[in-house]
Tab-separated table of C-alpha atoms in Angstrom:
chain	number	residue	atom	x	y	z
A	107	UNK	CA	0.040	0.200	-0.077
A	108	UNK	CA	2.704	2.378	0.748
A	109	UNK	CA	4.201	1.881	-2.353
A	110	UNK	CA	1.044	2.458	-4.706
A	111	UNK	CA	0.158	5.618	-2.437
A	112	UNK	CA	3.632	7.287	-3.441
A	113	UNK	CA	3.580	6.694	-6.550
A	114	UNK	CA	0.386	8.951	-6.779
A	115	UNK	CA	1.525	11.040	-5.049
A	116	UNK	CA	4.545	11.572	-7.474
A	117	UNK	CA	2.220	12.377	-10.289
A	118	UNK	CA	0.833	14.744	-8.149
A	119	UNK	CA	4.273	16.692	-7.754
A	120	UNK	CA	4.835	16.957	-11.732
A	121	UNK	CA	4.596	20.730	-11.238
A	122	UNK	CA	6.488	22.207	-14.213
A	123	UNK	CA	5.858	21.479	-17.711
A	124	UNK	CA	7.770	20.913	-20.825
A	125	UNK	CA	6.007	21.555	-24.163
A	126	UNK	CA	9.044	20.435	-26.286
A	127	UNK	CA	9.039	16.548	-25.290
A	128	UNK	CA	6.518	14.215	-24.281
A	129	UNK	CA	5.761	13.838	-20.714
A	130	UNK	CA	3.195	11.038	-20.691
A	131	UNK	CA	2.854	7.447	-22.538
A	132	UNK	CA	-0.134	6.883	-24.207
A	133	UNK	CA	-1.256	4.573	-20.831
A	134	UNK	CA	-0.972	7.857	-18.683
A	135	UNK	CA	2.458	7.144	-17.052
A	136	UNK	CA	4.680	10.046	-16.514
A	137	UNK	CA	7.691	10.126	-18.821
A	138	UNK	CA	10.413	12.077	-16.455
A	139	UNK	CA	12.359	14.909	-17.634
A	140	UNK	CA	14.165	17.761	-16.483
A	141	UNK	CA	11.829	20.187	-15.598
A	142	UNK	CA	8.860	17.674	-15.293
A	143	UNK	CA	8.957	17.590	-11.369
A	144	UNK	CA	10.366	19.983	-8.118
A	145	UNK	CA	13.488	17.560	-6.873
A	146	UNK	CA	13.337	19.104	-3.463
A	147	UNK	CA	10.003	18.685	-3.102
A	148	UNK	CA	9.899	14.865	-4.240
A	149	UNK	CA	12.864	14.015	-2.625
A	150	UNK	CA	11.125	15.848	0.994
A	151	UNK	CA	8.395	13.645	0.718
A	152	UNK	CA	10.172	10.026	-0.036
A	153	UNK	CA	12.219	11.250	3.023
A	154	UNK	CA	9.472	10.735	5.176
A	155	UNK	CA	9.498	7.099	4.344
A	156	UNK	CA	11.430	4.118	5.623
A	157	UNK	CA	12.834	3.042	2.343
A	158	UNK	CA	15.671	1.000	0.704
A	159	UNK	CA	16.953	1.344	-2.615
A	160	UNK	CA	18.676	-1.926	-3.782
A	161	UNK	CA	21.032	-1.535	-7.010
A	162	UNK	CA	22.235	-4.220	-9.172
A	163	UNK	CA	25.411	-4.308	-11.158
A	164	UNK	CA	27.569	-6.520	-12.998
A	165	UNK	CA	31.109	-6.468	-13.544
A	166	UNK	CA	33.278	-9.509	-14.754
A	167	UNK	CA	36.573	-9.721	-16.824
A	168	UNK	CA	37.687	-6.901	-18.088
A	169	UNK	CA	34.783	-4.804	-17.031
A	170	UNK	CA	35.985	-4.129	-13.381
A	171	UNK	CA	37.751	-1.200	-14.755
A	172	UNK	CA	34.835	0.484	-14.759
A	173	UNK	CA	33.843	0.163	-11.092
A	174	UNK	CA	35.498	2.974	-9.205
A	175	UNK	CA	34.048	5.682	-11.773
A	176	UNK	CA	30.765	4.095	-11.207
A	177	UNK	CA	30.477	3.884	-7.649
A	178	UNK	CA	32.082	7.309	-6.887
A	179	UNK	CA	29.896	8.736	-9.193
A	180	UNK	CA	26.852	7.123	-7.332
A	181	UNK	CA	28.117	8.590	-4.155
A	182	UNK	CA	27.535	12.003	-5.404
A	183	UNK	CA	24.601	11.807	-7.591
A	184	UNK	CA	22.432	8.659	-6.700
A	185	UNK	CA	19.890	8.435	-4.387
A	186	UNK	CA	21.947	10.693	-1.829
A	187	UNK	CA	20.602	10.687	1.414
A	188	UNK	CA	18.925	7.508	1.119
A	189	UNK	CA	19.566	4.190	2.270
A	190	UNK	CA	21.071	2.387	-0.725
A	191	UNK	CA	22.230	-1.153	-0.673
A	192	UNK	CA	24.427	-1.867	-4.197
A	193	UNK	CA	24.804	-5.802	-4.711
A	194	UNK	CA	28.117	-6.107	-7.150
A	195	UNK	CA	28.626	-9.556	-9.074
A	196	UNK	CA	31.512	-10.268	-10.176
A	197	UNK	CA	34.064	-13.213	-10.873
A	198	UNK	CA	37.090	-10.754	-9.498
A	199	UNK	CA	36.299	-9.917	-6.056
A	200	UNK	CA	40.070	-8.785	-5.140
A	201	UNK	CA	39.593	-6.020	-8.538
A	202	UNK	CA	36.407	-4.379	-6.315
A	203	UNK	CA	38.108	-0.856	-5.259
A	204	UNK	CA	37.943	0.590	-1.892
A	205	UNK	CA	35.348	3.336	-2.026
A	206	UNK	CA	34.455	5.235	0.814
A	207	UNK	CA	30.458	5.271	1.219
A	208	UNK	CA	28.048	7.604	3.063
A	209	UNK	CA	25.589	6.633	6.021
A	210	UNK	CA	23.075	3.871	5.008
A	211	UNK	CA	25.056	2.941	2.119
A	212	UNK	CA	26.502	-0.427	1.408
A	213	UNK	CA	28.446	-2.316	-1.122
A	214	UNK	CA	27.743	-6.153	-0.868
A	215	UNK	CA	29.740	-8.518	-3.442
A	216	UNK	CA	28.744	-11.701	-4.365
A	217	UNK	CA	31.236	-13.699	-6.314
A	218	UNK	CA	29.838	-15.520	-9.806
A	219	UNK	CA	31.337	-17.871	-11.847
A	220	UNK	CA	33.346	-16.769	-14.857
A	221	UNK	CA	31.756	-16.296	-18.111
A	222	UNK	CA	33.556	-16.538	-21.807
A	223	UNK	CA	31.114	-14.661	-23.908
A	224	UNK	CA	30.025	-11.064	-22.985
A	225	UNK	CA	26.585	-12.327	-24.492
A	226	UNK	CA	26.081	-14.786	-21.768
A	227	UNK	CA	26.756	-11.822	-18.994
A	228	UNK	CA	23.749	-9.866	-20.329
A	229	UNK	CA	21.790	-13.087	-20.945
A	230	UNK	CA	22.869	-14.861	-17.792
A	231	UNK	CA	22.222	-11.918	-15.379
A	232	UNK	CA	18.440	-11.788	-15.523
A	233	UNK	CA	18.789	-15.248	-13.716
A	234	UNK	CA	20.859	-13.712	-10.992
A	235	UNK	CA	18.432	-10.907	-10.403
A	236	UNK	CA	15.673	-13.275	-10.411
A	237	UNK	CA	17.313	-15.347	-7.633
A	238	UNK	CA	18.203	-12.007	-5.413
A	239	UNK	CA	14.949	-10.684	-5.734
A	240	UNK	CA	13.339	-13.713	-4.614
A	241	UNK	CA	15.662	-14.118	-1.849
A	242	UNK	CA	17.308	-11.428	0.306
A	243	UNK	CA	16.198	-8.602	-1.636
A	244	UNK	CA	12.569	-9.965	-1.046
A	245	UNK	CA	12.874	-8.870	2.957
A	246	UNK	CA	15.598	-6.044	2.631
A	247	UNK	CA	14.513	-3.424	0.011
A	248	UNK	CA	11.718	-1.827	-1.554
A	249	UNK	CA	13.286	-0.646	-4.958
A	250	UNK	CA	15.409	-1.869	-6.838
A	251	UNK	CA	17.582	-0.734	-9.981
A	252	UNK	CA	19.246	-2.665	-12.198
A	253	UNK	CA	22.216	-0.828	-14.088
A	254	UNK	CA	25.216	-1.460	-16.067
A	255	UNK	CA	28.895	-1.092	-14.982
A	256	UNK	CA	30.208	0.818	-17.734
A	257	UNK	CA	28.484	3.974	-17.072
A	258	UNK	CA	29.166	6.959	-14.984
A	259	UNK	CA	26.488	9.475	-12.872
A	260	UNK	CA	26.742	12.869	-14.170
A	261	UNK	CA	23.751	14.580	-12.350
A	262	UNK	CA	20.853	13.934	-9.906
A	263	UNK	CA	19.237	10.529	-10.089
A	264	UNK	CA	16.811	9.930	-6.866
A	265	UNK	CA	13.376	9.345	-6.041
A	266	UNK	CA	11.568	10.767	-8.881
A	267	UNK	CA	12.908	7.702	-10.914
A	268	UNK	CA	10.634	5.458	-8.476
A	269	UNK	CA	7.666	3.649	-9.782
A	270	UNK	CA	6.174	-0.131	-9.510
A	271	UNK	CA	7.807	-0.715	-13.120
A	272	UNK	CA	10.524	1.328	-14.637
A	273	UNK	CA	11.834	1.502	-18.186
A	274	UNK	CA	14.199	4.390	-19.704
A	275	UNK	CA	13.920	5.055	-23.213
A	276	UNK	CA	17.315	4.003	-24.788
A	277	UNK	CA	19.432	7.249	-26.073
A	278	UNK	CA	19.666	6.115	-29.808
A	279	UNK	CA	16.117	5.527	-30.332
A	280	UNK	CA	14.072	8.056	-28.239
A	281	UNK	CA	13.368	10.516	-31.066
A	282	UNK	CA	13.144	7.502	-34.050
A	283	UNK	CA	9.806	6.063	-35.094
A	284	UNK	CA	8.787	2.267	-34.264
A	285	UNK	CA	9.909	1.192	-37.759
A	286	UNK	CA	13.407	1.755	-36.987
A	287	UNK	CA	13.656	0.328	-33.365
A	288	UNK	CA	15.780	-2.633	-33.587
A	289	UNK	CA	13.568	-5.271	-31.983
A	290	UNK	CA	13.933	-8.827	-32.505
A	291	UNK	CA	12.065	-9.703	-35.553
A	292	UNK	CA	12.432	-12.913	-36.238
A	293	UNK	CA	9.457	-15.072	-34.946
A	294	UNK	CA	11.245	-18.136	-34.188
A	295	UNK	CA	12.825	-15.814	-30.986
A	296	UNK	CA	10.711	-15.735	-27.733
A	297	UNK	CA	11.836	-11.815	-28.013
A	298	UNK	CA	9.986	-11.409	-31.253
A	299	UNK	CA	7.534	-7.962	-31.789
A	300	UNK	CA	5.721	-7.827	-34.713
A	301	UNK	CA	6.337	-5.089	-37.071
A	302	UNK	CA	3.001	-3.064	-36.115
A	303	UNK	CA	3.825	-3.328	-32.380
A	304	UNK	CA	5.389	-1.373	-29.697
A	305	UNK	CA	5.650	1.951	-28.136
A	306	UNK	CA	9.071	2.758	-27.314
A	307	UNK	CA	12.373	1.162	-27.605
A	308	UNK	CA	13.731	0.683	-23.795
A	309	UNK	CA	17.461	0.148	-23.061
A	310	UNK	CA	19.064	-2.986	-21.262
A	311	UNK	CA	21.232	-1.042	-19.039
A	312	UNK	CA	18.926	0.461	-17.137
A	313	UNK	CA	15.384	-0.790	-15.378
A	314	UNK	CA	13.872	-0.917	-11.978
A	315	UNK	CA	10.671	-0.880	-10.262
A	316	UNK	CA	9.731	-2.521	-7.224
A	317	UNK	CA	11.277	-5.768	-5.878
A	318	UNK	CA	8.207	-7.828	-6.535
A	319	UNK	CA	7.483	-6.480	-10.061
A	320	UNK	CA	11.547	-6.833	-10.849
A	321	UNK	CA	11.255	-10.245	-9.679
A	322	UNK	CA	8.377	-10.649	-12.011
A	323	UNK	CA	10.200	-9.681	-14.870
A	324	UNK	CA	13.435	-11.173	-14.720
A	325	UNK	CA	12.006	-14.747	-13.754
A	326	UNK	CA	10.878	-15.662	-17.190
A	327	UNK	CA	13.922	-14.924	-19.023
A	328	UNK	CA	16.184	-18.362	-18.440
A	329	UNK	CA	12.858	-20.249	-19.623
A	330	UNK	CA	13.039	-17.759	-22.921
A	331	UNK	CA	16.181	-17.868	-23.310
A	332	UNK	CA	16.115	-21.916	-22.921
A	333	UNK	CA	13.633	-22.182	-25.696
A	334	UNK	CA	15.673	-20.018	-28.137
A	335	UNK	CA	18.360	-21.898	-27.717
A	336	UNK	CA	16.591	-24.965	-28.275
A	337	UNK	CA	15.669	-23.828	-31.632
A	338	UNK	CA	19.063	-22.388	-32.295
A	339	UNK	CA	18.504	-18.717	-32.279
A	340	UNK	CA	19.411	-15.844	-29.829
A	341	UNK	CA	17.964	-12.652	-29.483
A	342	UNK	CA	19.490	-10.016	-31.503
A	343	UNK	CA	20.319	-7.673	-28.746
A	344	UNK	CA	20.131	-10.339	-26.336
A	345	UNK	CA	18.403	-9.294	-22.897
A	346	UNK	CA	17.552	-6.233	-24.314
A	347	UNK	CA	15.478	-7.479	-26.927
A	348	UNK	CA	13.646	-9.810	-24.227
A	349	UNK	CA	13.210	-7.014	-21.964
A	350	UNK	CA	11.484	-4.758	-24.802
A	351	UNK	CA	9.040	-8.020	-25.408
A	352	UNK	CA	8.464	-8.122	-21.736
A	353	UNK	CA	7.520	-4.181	-21.388
A	354	UNK	CA	5.336	-4.342	-24.682
A	355	UNK	CA	2.824	-6.588	-22.395
A	356	UNK	CA	3.643	-5.195	-18.847
A	357	UNK	CA	3.830	-1.149	-19.415
A	358	UNK	CA	6.085	0.252	-17.033
A	359	UNK	CA	4.058	2.645	-14.789
A	360	UNK	CA	6.755	5.198	-15.040
A	361	UNK	CA	9.341	6.038	-18.052
A	362	UNK	CA	12.739	7.592	-17.562
A	363	UNK	CA	13.992	9.693	-20.185
A	364	UNK	CA	17.248	9.390	-22.096
A	365	UNK	CA	18.667	11.929	-19.267
A	366	UNK	CA	18.776	8.478	-17.267
A	367	UNK	CA	21.048	6.424	-19.341
A	368	UNK	CA	22.742	8.724	-22.415
A	369	UNK	CA	25.011	8.078	-24.975
A	370	UNK	CA	28.198	10.096	-23.742
A	371	UNK	CA	29.182	13.151	-22.043
A	372	UNK	CA	29.884	14.900	-24.891
A	373	UNK	CA	26.586	14.605	-26.919
A	374	UNK	CA	23.853	16.923	-26.389
A	375	UNK	CA	20.558	17.382	-28.015
A	376	UNK	CA	17.625	20.242	-27.967
A	377	UNK	CA	15.605	17.726	-25.840
A	378	UNK	CA	18.542	16.420	-23.598
A	379	UNK	CA	20.369	19.105	-22.160
A	380	UNK	CA	20.645	17.511	-18.428
A	381	UNK	CA	22.982	14.406	-18.129
A	382	UNK	CA	22.265	12.231	-15.126
A	383	UNK	CA	24.056	9.044	-16.191
A	384	UNK	CA	25.998	8.110	-19.203
A	385	UNK	CA	27.580	5.193	-21.148
A	386	UNK	CA	31.287	5.836	-21.028
A	387	UNK	CA	33.564	6.148	-23.848
A	388	UNK	CA	35.505	2.665	-24.357
A	389	UNK	CA	36.877	0.171	-27.236
A	390	UNK	CA	33.944	-2.371	-26.977
A	391	UNK	CA	36.316	-4.986	-29.326
A	392	UNK	CA	39.207	-4.576	-26.588
A	393	UNK	CA	37.025	-4.720	-23.238
A	394	UNK	CA	35.187	-7.913	-24.632
A	395	UNK	CA	37.989	-9.673	-25.773
A	396	UNK	CA	38.704	-11.703	-22.506
A	397	UNK	CA	34.922	-13.524	-22.879
């Protein structure tokens, strides 16, 4: 009841309008942009609640090099002033940097087996998140965000992003037409989306919601991937393709604009003037070469 009530309260404090962007989905879920909320007011409302936000991040192989920037920038910008537990899943616990965390902020390291293809990381993480949300997180947290590690926080990301089920519009496709989205188009795949279907193209690098809803989201992924594997097919964008299929039939209750996962710090547009979280520049072939 507490979560539903405060989702409603949030809609009531969307005080400022934007006429240059769409701030509501066709199913009446808010799309969060800079200028569509009062950060001081919404933070003050949620600070009255005893909420805990969990965050999962995977750092395997050479991706451990991104951990320090991720963790240090999170301390500056991500749910500052709220109880936040970061669950880091890695095959190299010895490579986790020593980062000083604030009050009521914890880093919990979980060792996972090494994987030999980067695709297996993206596909396998959903099963691991499903187990976390079914077990310890079911009683330890109210909300959870699942984020990529090769990223860095740059601006305010706080409780304005909370919702029962939250998707982030992909930074490359936010102003594209549906027929340009790179959904999985092969009917043989469990991630298949028909040409006439689809609302937005969501990023796989950031999604979240209540612990219960994220568990419902991640639970079927392993089964769907196993069915695809039995049919000798792998979704074109792996877990991101399956995520878009899930959001097609289970509409997010809140959608975050590309401010919440931007391309890189040097790319700006007329609509995206505030960058909160961005993908760092890197050589993909080099960092993926060890899988």
